[in-house]
């Protein structure tokens, strides 16, 4: 019988970095984490990460194929991270090469949203799909595009910035320096801004978090429902445009805001179908919530790159 394949998955986040051993069936074990902000330099961080990796490989009989890393602003082609708004180190850092040197194992690095899409493809609802888009609706909006069974990286490793498609010309200012990007409306931050506008206009105290908006929607709060309606309208319209480029079988939502489930899905689907080009009317994609919401999709997906 062939031996099971294993890899170590790493998800570098702004606050915490999660590490775990993943097998070919998507089972995660020996989970551990590091406080990302605790390390003043990326070199110190990699030294600590390498130690965790060695502790895991040293404590298991499993043959570990390598390490996959998902990180904000990471580039699959160069293996480096650059200018990430959410990480403590701003300069370009050749993460893959430095980690590979430290642990003497194969290492692959990609952007966190692409890692999550990879996880969905291997272990989630996209199993068996050849064409789908996964949007991570978190602090920002990240995306992973799978076309003909492969993640789309583009010639420079930077393809799939769906979050920075301009949804409203001259709209809200975006962290990228332009205005009206999708992520200024459909991220956790974006939806809070929308809520603030609606609530203040009605003389109410605004919600403090996207979770609070979801909870209010659950109890039928009309303001919260309106916030989701407006968000879904923007998101659905942009996705209808994206659909005409890629014609995916499904569009899958992941990340904090996806916890809103139908409150987000229903208005998004409505706007999406209204704007969808007629040639797709008989082959409409499914809009759905990730199957890995309560599992660590980014760690699973990062490991999936090397399994
Ligand atoms: Zn932008």
Coordinates of C-alpha atoms and ligand atoms in Angstrom, one line a residue:
X1 CA 0.0 0.0 0.0
X2 CA 1.3 3.5 -0.9
X3 CA 2.2 5.6 2.1
X4 CA 0.1 8.6 2.9
X5 CA 1.4 11.9 1.8
X6 CA 2.0 14.7 4.2
X7 CA 3.0 18.4 4.1
X8 CA 3.3 21.2 6.6
X9 CA 1.0 24.2 6.0
X10 CA 1.7 27.7 7.2
X11 CA -0.7 30.6 7.2
X12 CA 1.1 33.9 8.0
X13 CA -1.4 36.4 9.3
X14 CA -1.1 39.9 10.6
X15 CA -1.4 38.8 14.2
X16 CA -0.8 35.1 14.3
X17 CA 1.0 32.5 12.1
X18 CA -0.6 29.1 12.1
X19 CA 1.4 25.9 11.4
X20 CA 0.1 22.4 11.1
X21 CA 0.7 19.0 9.6
X22 CA -1.7 18.1 6.8
X23 CA -2.3 14.7 5.2
X24 CA -3.5 14.1 1.7
X25 CA -7.1 13.8 3.0
X26 CA -7.0 17.2 4.5
X27 CA -6.6 16.1 8.1
X28 CA -4.8 18.7 10.2
X29 CA -2.7 17.7 13.2
X30 CA 0.1 19.0 15.4
X31 CA -1.3 22.5 15.1
X32 CA 0.8 25.3 16.6
X33 CA 1.1 29.1 16.2
X34 CA 3.5 32.0 16.4
X35 CA 2.7 35.6 17.2
X36 CA 3.7 37.3 14.0
X37 CA 4.1 40.7 15.5
X38 CA 6.6 39.5 18.1
X39 CA 9.4 39.3 15.6
X40 CA 11.2 42.6 14.7
X41 CA 12.8 41.3 11.5
X42 CA 11.6 38.7 9.0
X43 CA 14.9 36.8 9.6
X44 CA 14.0 36.3 13.3
X45 CA 10.5 35.3 12.3
X46 CA 11.8 32.7 9.8
X47 CA 14.2 31.3 12.4
X48 CA 11.3 30.7 14.8
X49 CA 9.1 29.3 12.1
X50 CA 11.9 26.9 11.0
X51 CA 12.1 25.7 14.6
X52 CA 8.4 24.9 14.7
X53 CA 8.6 23.0 11.4
X54 CA 11.6 21.0 12.7
X55 CA 9.7 20.2 15.9
X56 CA 6.8 18.8 13.8
X57 CA 8.9 16.8 11.4
X58 CA 11.0 15.5 14.3
X59 CA 7.9 14.3 16.2
X60 CA 6.2 12.3 13.4
X61 CA 7.0 9.1 11.6
X62 CA 5.2 10.6 8.6
X63 CA 7.2 11.4 5.5
X64 CA 6.8 15.1 5.1
X65 CA 7.0 16.3 1.4
X66 CA 7.7 19.9 2.2
X67 CA 6.2 23.2 3.5
X68 CA 3.6 25.4 1.8
X69 CA 3.2 28.9 3.0
X70 CA 0.3 31.3 2.5
X71 CA 1.0 35.0 3.3
X72 CA -0.5 38.4 2.5
X73 CA 1.2 39.9 -0.6
X74 CA 3.2 36.8 -1.3
X75 CA 4.2 35.9 -4.8
X76 CA 4.2 32.3 -6.0
X77 CA 6.8 33.0 -8.7
X78 CA 9.4 34.9 -6.7
X79 CA 8.6 33.2 -3.3
X80 CA 8.9 36.6 -1.7
X81 CA 6.6 38.9 0.2
X82 CA 6.5 42.6 -0.6
X83 CA 5.1 45.7 0.9
X84 CA 2.3 44.0 2.8
X85 CA 0.0 46.5 4.5
X86 CA -0.8 43.8 7.1
X87 CA 2.6 42.5 8.1
X88 CA 5.1 44.1 10.4
X89 CA 7.9 44.0 7.8
X90 CA 7.5 46.3 4.8
X91 CA 10.6 45.6 2.7
X92 CA 10.8 42.8 0.1
X93 CA 11.8 39.6 1.8
X94 CA 12.7 36.3 0.0
X95 CA 10.6 34.1 2.3
X96 CA 10.8 30.9 0.3
X97 CA 14.5 30.9 -0.2
X98 CA 15.4 31.8 3.4
X99 CA 13.0 29.2 4.9
X100 CA 14.2 26.5 2.4
X101 CA 17.8 27.2 3.5
X102 CA 16.9 26.9 7.1
X103 CA 14.9 23.7 7.0
X104 CA 16.5 22.0 3.9
X105 CA 13.1 20.9 2.5
X106 CA 11.1 22.1 -0.5
X107 CA 9.1 25.2 0.2
X108 CA 6.3 26.9 -1.8
X109 CA 4.9 30.3 -1.1
X110 CA 1.7 31.9 -2.3
X111 CA -0.8 34.6 -1.4
X112 CA -3.2 33.7 1.4
X113 CA -6.4 33.9 -0.7
X114 CA -4.9 31.7 -3.3
X115 CA -3.9 29.2 -0.6
X116 CA -7.5 29.2 0.6
X117 CA -8.7 28.5 -2.9
X118 CA -6.2 25.6 -3.2
X119 CA -7.6 24.2 0.1
X120 CA -11.2 24.5 -1.2
X121 CA -10.1 22.7 -4.4
X122 CA -8.5 19.7 -2.6
X123 CA -10.6 19.4 0.5
X124 CA -13.7 21.7 0.3
X125 CA -16.7 22.3 -1.9
X126 CA -14.6 22.8 -5.1
X127 CA -13.4 19.2 -5.0
X128 CA -13.7 17.9 -8.6
X129 CA -14.3 21.4 -10.1
X130 CA -12.1 22.6 -12.8
X131 CA -13.3 26.2 -12.9
X132 CA -14.2 28.3 -9.9
X133 CA -13.4 31.5 -8.1
X134 CA -13.0 31.8 -4.4
X135 CA -13.3 35.2 -2.7
X136 CA -11.9 35.7 0.8
X137 CA -14.0 38.5 2.3
X138 CA -11.9 39.5 5.3
X139 CA -10.2 42.7 6.2
X140 CA -9.7 43.1 2.5
X141 CA -11.1 41.1 -0.4
X142 CA -8.7 38.4 -1.8
X143 CA -9.3 35.9 -4.5
X144 CA -8.1 32.7 -5.9
X145 CA -9.1 31.7 -9.4
X146 CA -9.0 28.2 -10.6
X147 CA -9.3 27.8 -14.4
X148 CA -9.1 24.4 -16.1
X149 CA -8.0 22.8 -12.9
X150 CA -5.1 25.2 -12.2
X151 CA -4.7 28.3 -10.0
X152 CA -4.2 31.3 -12.2
X153 CA -1.1 33.2 -11.3
X154 CA -0.5 35.4 -14.3
X155 CA 2.9 36.1 -15.9
X156 CA 4.1 37.9 -12.8
X157 CA 2.4 35.8 -10.1
X158 CA -0.1 38.7 -9.3
X159 CA -3.2 37.6 -11.2
X160 CA -6.6 37.5 -9.4
X161 CA -6.9 40.9 -7.7
X162 CA -10.7 40.8 -7.9
X163 CA -10.8 43.0 -4.7
X164 CA -9.3 45.9 -6.6
X165 CA -11.7 45.8 -9.5
X166 CA -13.3 49.3 -9.5
X167 CA -16.9 48.8 -8.5
X168 CA -17.8 52.5 -8.3
X169 CA -15.9 55.1 -10.3
X170 CA -14.8 57.9 -7.9
X171 CA -16.1 55.8 -5.0
X172 CA -14.5 55.2 -1.6
X173 CA -10.7 55.6 -1.2
X174 CA -8.9 52.3 -1.3
X175 CA -5.6 51.3 0.4
X176 CA -4.2 50.8 -3.1
X177 CA -4.4 54.5 -3.8
X178 CA -7.4 54.4 -6.1
X179 CA -11.0 54.9 -5.5
X180 CA -14.1 52.7 -5.6
X181 CA -12.4 49.2 -5.5
X182 CA -14.7 46.2 -4.6
X183 CA -12.9 45.7 -1.3
X184 CA -13.9 49.1 0.0
X185 CA -17.5 47.8 -0.1
X186 CA -17.4 44.0 0.2
X187 CA -14.8 43.5 2.9
X188 CA -15.4 43.5 6.7
X189 CA -14.2 47.1 6.7
X190 CA -16.3 48.0 3.7
X191 CA -19.5 46.7 5.1
X192 CA -18.9 48.6 8.4
X193 CA -18.5 51.8 6.4
X194 CA -21.8 51.1 4.6
X195 CA -23.4 50.4 8.0
X196 CA -22.1 53.6 9.4
X197 CA -23.5 55.7 6.5
X198 CA -26.9 54.1 6.8
X199 CA -27.1 54.3 10.6
X200 CA -25.8 57.8 11.0
X201 CA -28.3 59.0 8.3
X202 CA -31.0 57.5 10.5
X203 CA -29.7 59.0 13.7
X204 CA -28.6 55.6 15.1
X205 CA -25.4 54.4 16.7
X206 CA -23.4 52.4 14.0
X207 CA -22.6 48.8 14.4
X208 CA -19.0 48.1 15.6
X209 CA -18.2 45.0 13.7
X210 CA -19.3 42.9 10.7
X211 CA -20.2 40.2 13.1
X212 CA -22.6 42.6 14.9
X213 CA -24.2 43.4 11.6
X214 CA -24.8 39.7 10.9
X215 CA -26.2 39.2 14.4
X216 CA -28.6 42.1 13.9
X217 CA -29.7 40.7 10.6
X218 CA -30.5 37.4 12.3
X219 CA -32.9 39.2 14.6
X220 CA -34.5 40.9 11.6
X221 CA -33.0 44.4 12.1
X222 CA -34.0 46.3 8.9
X223 CA -30.9 48.5 8.9
X224 CA -28.6 45.4 9.0
X225 CA -30.7 43.8 6.2
X226 CA -30.3 47.0 4.2
X227 CA -26.5 46.9 4.8
X228 CA -26.4 43.4 3.3
X229 CA -28.6 44.4 0.4
X230 CA -26.3 47.3 -0.6
X231 CA -23.2 45.2 -0.2
X232 CA -24.7 42.3 -2.2
X233 CA -25.7 44.7 -5.0
X234 CA -22.1 45.9 -5.4
X235 CA -20.6 42.5 -5.0
X236 CA -23.1 40.8 -7.4
X237 CA -22.5 43.3 -10.1
X238 CA -18.7 43.0 -10.0
X239 CA -19.0 39.2 -10.0
X240 CA -21.2 39.3 -13.1
X241 CA -18.4 41.1 -14.9
X242 CA -15.8 38.7 -13.6
X243 CA -18.0 35.9 -14.7
X244 CA -17.9 37.0 -18.3
X245 CA -14.1 36.7 -18.3
X246 CA -13.8 33.3 -16.7
X247 CA -17.2 31.5 -16.8
X248 CA -16.6 29.6 -13.5
X249 CA -18.8 26.7 -12.4
X250 CA -19.0 28.2 -8.9
X251 CA -18.2 31.4 -7.0
X252 CA -17.3 30.5 -3.4
X253 CA -17.2 32.9 -0.5
X254 CA -14.8 32.5 2.4
X255 CA -13.5 34.7 5.3
X256 CA -15.2 36.5 8.2
X257 CA -18.0 38.1 6.1
X258 CA -19.0 34.8 4.6
X259 CA -20.3 33.9 8.1
X260 CA -23.3 36.0 7.2
X261 CA -24.4 33.2 4.9
X262 CA -27.7 33.8 3.1
X263 CA -27.8 37.4 4.3
X264 CA -25.0 38.1 2.0
X265 CA -25.6 35.3 -0.6
X266 CA -29.3 36.2 -1.4
X267 CA -28.8 39.9 -2.4
X268 CA -25.5 39.1 -4.1
X269 CA -27.1 36.3 -6.2
X270 CA -30.0 38.7 -7.1
X271 CA -27.7 41.4 -8.4
X272 CA -25.4 38.9 -10.0
X273 CA -28.3 37.3 -12.0
X274 CA -29.7 40.7 -13.0
X275 CA -26.4 41.8 -14.4
X276 CA -25.3 38.5 -15.9
X277 CA -24.8 38.5 -19.7
X278 CA -27.6 36.6 -21.4
X279 CA -25.3 33.9 -22.9
X280 CA -24.8 32.5 -19.4
X281 CA -28.5 32.3 -18.5
X282 CA -28.6 28.5 -18.9
X283 CA -25.2 27.8 -17.3
X284 CA -25.4 30.1 -14.3
X285 CA -22.7 29.3 -11.7
X286 CA -23.5 28.5 -8.2
X287 CA -22.8 31.1 -5.5
X288 CA -22.0 29.4 -2.2
X289 CA -20.2 29.6 1.1
X290 CA -17.0 27.7 1.6
X291 CA -17.0 24.2 2.9
X292 CA -14.0 25.0 5.1
X293 CA -15.3 27.9 7.1
X294 CA -14.6 26.3 10.4
X295 CA -11.5 24.6 9.4
X296 CA -8.2 26.2 8.7
X297 CA -8.5 26.5 4.9
X298 CA -5.4 28.6 4.5
X299 CA -3.2 26.1 6.3
X300 CA -4.8 23.2 4.4
X301 CA -4.4 25.0 1.1
X302 CA -0.8 26.1 1.7
X303 CA 0.0 22.4 2.5
X304 CA -1.9 21.3 -0.6
X305 CA 0.6 23.1 -2.8
X306 CA 3.3 20.6 -1.8
X307 CA 1.2 17.5 -1.1
Ligands
LIG1 ZN1 -7.9 49.1 -4.4

